[in-house]
Structure formats: C-alpha cells, structure tokens
mmCIF file of C-alpha atoms in Angstrom:
data_model
loop_
_atom_site.group_PDB
_atom_site.id
_atom_site.type_symbol
_atom_site.label_atom_id
_atom_site.label_comp_id
_atom_site.label_asym_id
_atom_site.label_seq_id
_atom_site.Cartn_x
_atom_site.Cartn_y
_atom_site.Cartn_z
ATOM 1 C CA MET A 1 166.276 -10.050 53.040
ATOM 2 C CA THR A 2 164.922 -6.837 51.416
ATOM 3 C CA ARG A 3 164.436 -6.592 47.817
ATOM 4 C CA CYS A 4 167.273 -4.082 47.298
ATOM 5 C CA ASN A 5 169.564 -6.604 49.146
ATOM 6 C CA ALA A 6 168.403 -9.349 46.872
ATOM 7 C CA VAL A 7 169.228 -7.285 43.949
ATOM 8 C CA THR A 8 172.696 -6.587 45.193
ATOM 9 C CA ARG A 9 173.311 -10.343 45.563
ATOM 10 C CA LEU A 10 171.809 -11.041 42.081
ATOM 11 C CA LEU A 11 173.924 -8.504 40.071
ATOM 12 C CA PRO A 12 176.996 -10.754 39.787
ATOM 13 C CA LEU A 13 174.616 -13.285 37.965
ATOM 14 C CA LEU A 14 173.994 -11.038 35.220
ATOM 15 C CA ASP A 15 176.822 -12.010 33.079
ATOM 16 C CA ASP A 16 175.591 -15.752 33.507
ATOM 17 C CA VAL A 17 172.389 -14.784 32.513
ATOM 18 C CA GLN A 18 173.666 -13.049 29.328
ATOM 19 C CA ARG A 19 175.193 -16.142 28.492
ATOM 20 C CA ILE A 20 172.371 -18.361 28.745
ATOM 21 C CA ILE A 21 170.046 -16.052 26.708
ATOM 22 C CA GLY A 22 172.720 -15.055 24.098
ATOM 23 C CA TRP A 23 170.891 -17.248 21.471
ATOM 24 C CA GLN A 24 168.206 -14.578 21.136
ATOM 25 C CA GLY A 25 170.675 -12.229 19.588
ATOM 26 C CA GLU A 26 171.060 -8.462 20.128
ATOM 27 C CA TYR A 27 168.959 -7.033 23.147
ATOM 28 C CA ARG A 28 167.547 -3.520 22.508
ATOM 29 C CA ALA A 29 165.868 -1.394 25.138
ATOM 30 C CA THR A 30 163.987 1.655 24.592
ATOM 31 C CA VAL A 31 162.932 3.870 27.485
ATOM 32 C CA SER A 32 160.204 6.454 27.030
ATOM 33 C CA PRO A 33 157.661 8.267 29.043
ATOM 34 C CA ALA A 34 155.334 5.496 28.329
ATOM 35 C CA GLY A 35 157.525 2.595 29.779
ATOM 36 C CA ILE A 36 160.370 0.215 28.694
ATOM 37 C CA THR A 37 160.308 -1.781 25.289
ATOM 38 C CA CYS A 38 162.814 -4.674 25.095
ATOM 39 C CA ARG A 39 163.415 -6.338 21.715
ATOM 40 C CA THR A 40 165.464 -9.353 20.598
ATOM 41 C CA ASP A 41 165.669 -11.106 17.440
ATOM 42 C CA HIS A 42 162.877 -13.185 18.636
ATOM 43 C CA SER A 43 160.559 -11.285 21.008
ATOM 44 C CA THR A 44 159.416 -7.695 22.034
ATOM 45 C CA LEU A 45 158.161 -7.001 25.532
ATOM 46 C CA VAL A 46 156.437 -3.703 26.517
ATOM 47 C CA GLN A 47 156.395 -2.786 29.983
ATOM 48 C CA ASN A 48 154.401 0.104 31.419
ATOM 49 C CA TRP A 49 155.773 2.165 34.306
ATOM 50 C CA SER A 50 153.251 0.837 36.577
ATOM 51 C CA VAL A 51 154.791 -2.657 36.503
ATOM 52 C CA PHE A 52 157.913 -1.190 38.501
ATOM 53 C CA GLN A 53 158.020 -0.460 42.225
ATOM 54 C CA GLY A 54 161.316 1.401 41.827
ATOM 55 C CA TYR A 55 164.824 1.213 40.672
ATOM 56 C CA ARG A 56 168.347 0.828 41.968
ATOM 57 C CA GLU A 57 171.415 2.195 40.214
ATOM 58 C CA THR A 58 174.707 0.283 40.296
ATOM 59 C CA ALA A 59 178.018 1.058 38.769
ATOM 60 C CA ASP A 60 177.098 -0.826 35.494
ATOM 61 C CA HIS A 61 173.228 -0.989 35.515
ATOM 62 C CA PHE A 62 169.887 0.366 36.269
ATOM 63 C CA VAL A 63 167.833 -2.370 37.944
ATOM 64 C CA LEU A 64 163.982 -2.203 38.146
ATOM 65 C CA LEU A 65 161.953 -4.083 40.453
ATOM 66 C CA SER A 66 158.600 -5.436 40.190
ATOM 67 C CA ARG A 67 155.598 -3.781 41.942
ATOM 68 C CA ASP A 68 154.315 -7.299 42.796
ATOM 69 C CA PRO A 69 155.726 -8.489 46.071
ATOM 70 C CA ASN A 70 155.150 -12.124 45.057
ATOM 71 C CA ILE A 71 157.123 -12.012 42.029
ATOM 72 C CA MET A 72 161.003 -11.266 41.928
ATOM 73 C CA TYR A 73 161.094 -9.642 38.430
ATOM 74 C CA LEU A 74 164.020 -7.502 37.529
ATOM 75 C CA GLY A 75 164.208 -5.253 34.696
ATOM 76 C CA VAL A 76 168.000 -4.668 33.825
ATOM 77 C CA LEU A 77 169.283 -1.713 31.716
ATOM 78 C CA PRO A 78 172.806 -2.034 31.192
ATOM 79 C CA LYS A 79 174.576 1.586 31.333
ATOM 80 C CA ARG A 80 176.911 0.214 28.224
ATOM 81 C CA GLY A 81 173.868 0.691 26.091
ATOM 82 C CA VAL A 82 173.770 4.437 26.509
ATOM 83 C CA TYR A 83 175.985 5.977 23.553
ATOM 84 C CA GLU A 84 176.119 9.621 24.405
ATOM 85 C CA ALA A 85 177.708 11.211 27.441
ATOM 86 C CA GLU A 86 174.588 12.965 28.435
ATOM 87 C CA GLY A 87 172.434 9.970 27.862
ATOM 88 C CA LEU A 88 172.691 8.445 31.376
ATOM 89 C CA ASP A 89 171.454 11.890 32.847
ATOM 90 C CA ARG A 90 168.415 11.896 30.718
ATOM 91 C CA LEU A 91 167.738 8.053 31.505
ATOM 92 C CA ARG A 92 168.242 8.849 35.087
ATOM 93 C CA ALA A 93 165.823 11.656 34.870
ATOM 94 C CA VAL A 94 163.156 9.616 33.213
ATOM 95 C CA LEU A 95 163.637 6.843 35.868
ATOM 96 C CA ASP A 96 163.222 9.402 38.530
ATOM 97 C CA GLN A 97 160.133 10.915 37.037
ATOM 98 C CA ARG A 98 158.508 7.715 36.429
ATOM 99 C CA THR A 99 159.587 5.411 39.403
ATOM 100 C CA THR A 100 161.237 5.537 42.693
ATOM 101 C CA ARG A 101 164.893 5.416 43.348
ATOM 102 C CA MET A 102 165.641 2.610 46.061
#
C-alpha cells in the first residue's frame, strides 16, 4: 500500500482521533514559510518543512506526510480552521512552495 492510499484509508479515523485528544483543549496551527507550529493548552510542536515529504488535499483537510519512510507520521490541517475565503488559496500556495503535492 502506498503512503497516499494509507492516508485515504486513515482519514475517516480523524474524528475518532479528535475525540481521544480532546482533553488537550483547543488545537491551533500556524503555517509560515518556516514551517508549521501546532499548539494546544498543554503543548507546542514546531515542525520545519524538511520534516515533510509532501501533502495530499482532501475535501476537508490538508494531510502532510513524514519524509521518514519508517514513520507513518501525519500532519493534519483541517480546512475549517481557515477563516477567510482566500485563506485556503494562500495556504495551498505555501504548501505548494514548501513541499510536494502527492
């Protein structure tokens, strides 16, 4: 199974994951030319673009895949977190500039 196929199969599980980690509070992600910073009430994770092999866009999410072939790490950016109409186009442009669409 390719990584992209694995992502497609895992996407329905995202709602379950959100229920499991809900205790951490609000999840906020900031995308910049330097990378992605994810914050909850209890943690901060900073990821440089070099961590990611590429991304795949679905109807509701941008899913980033780990560069390490031995780790099935996914970074998930829900589209509902983008508040401005042109925000999705800006986010897509940053992703296209910094990583590969798969």
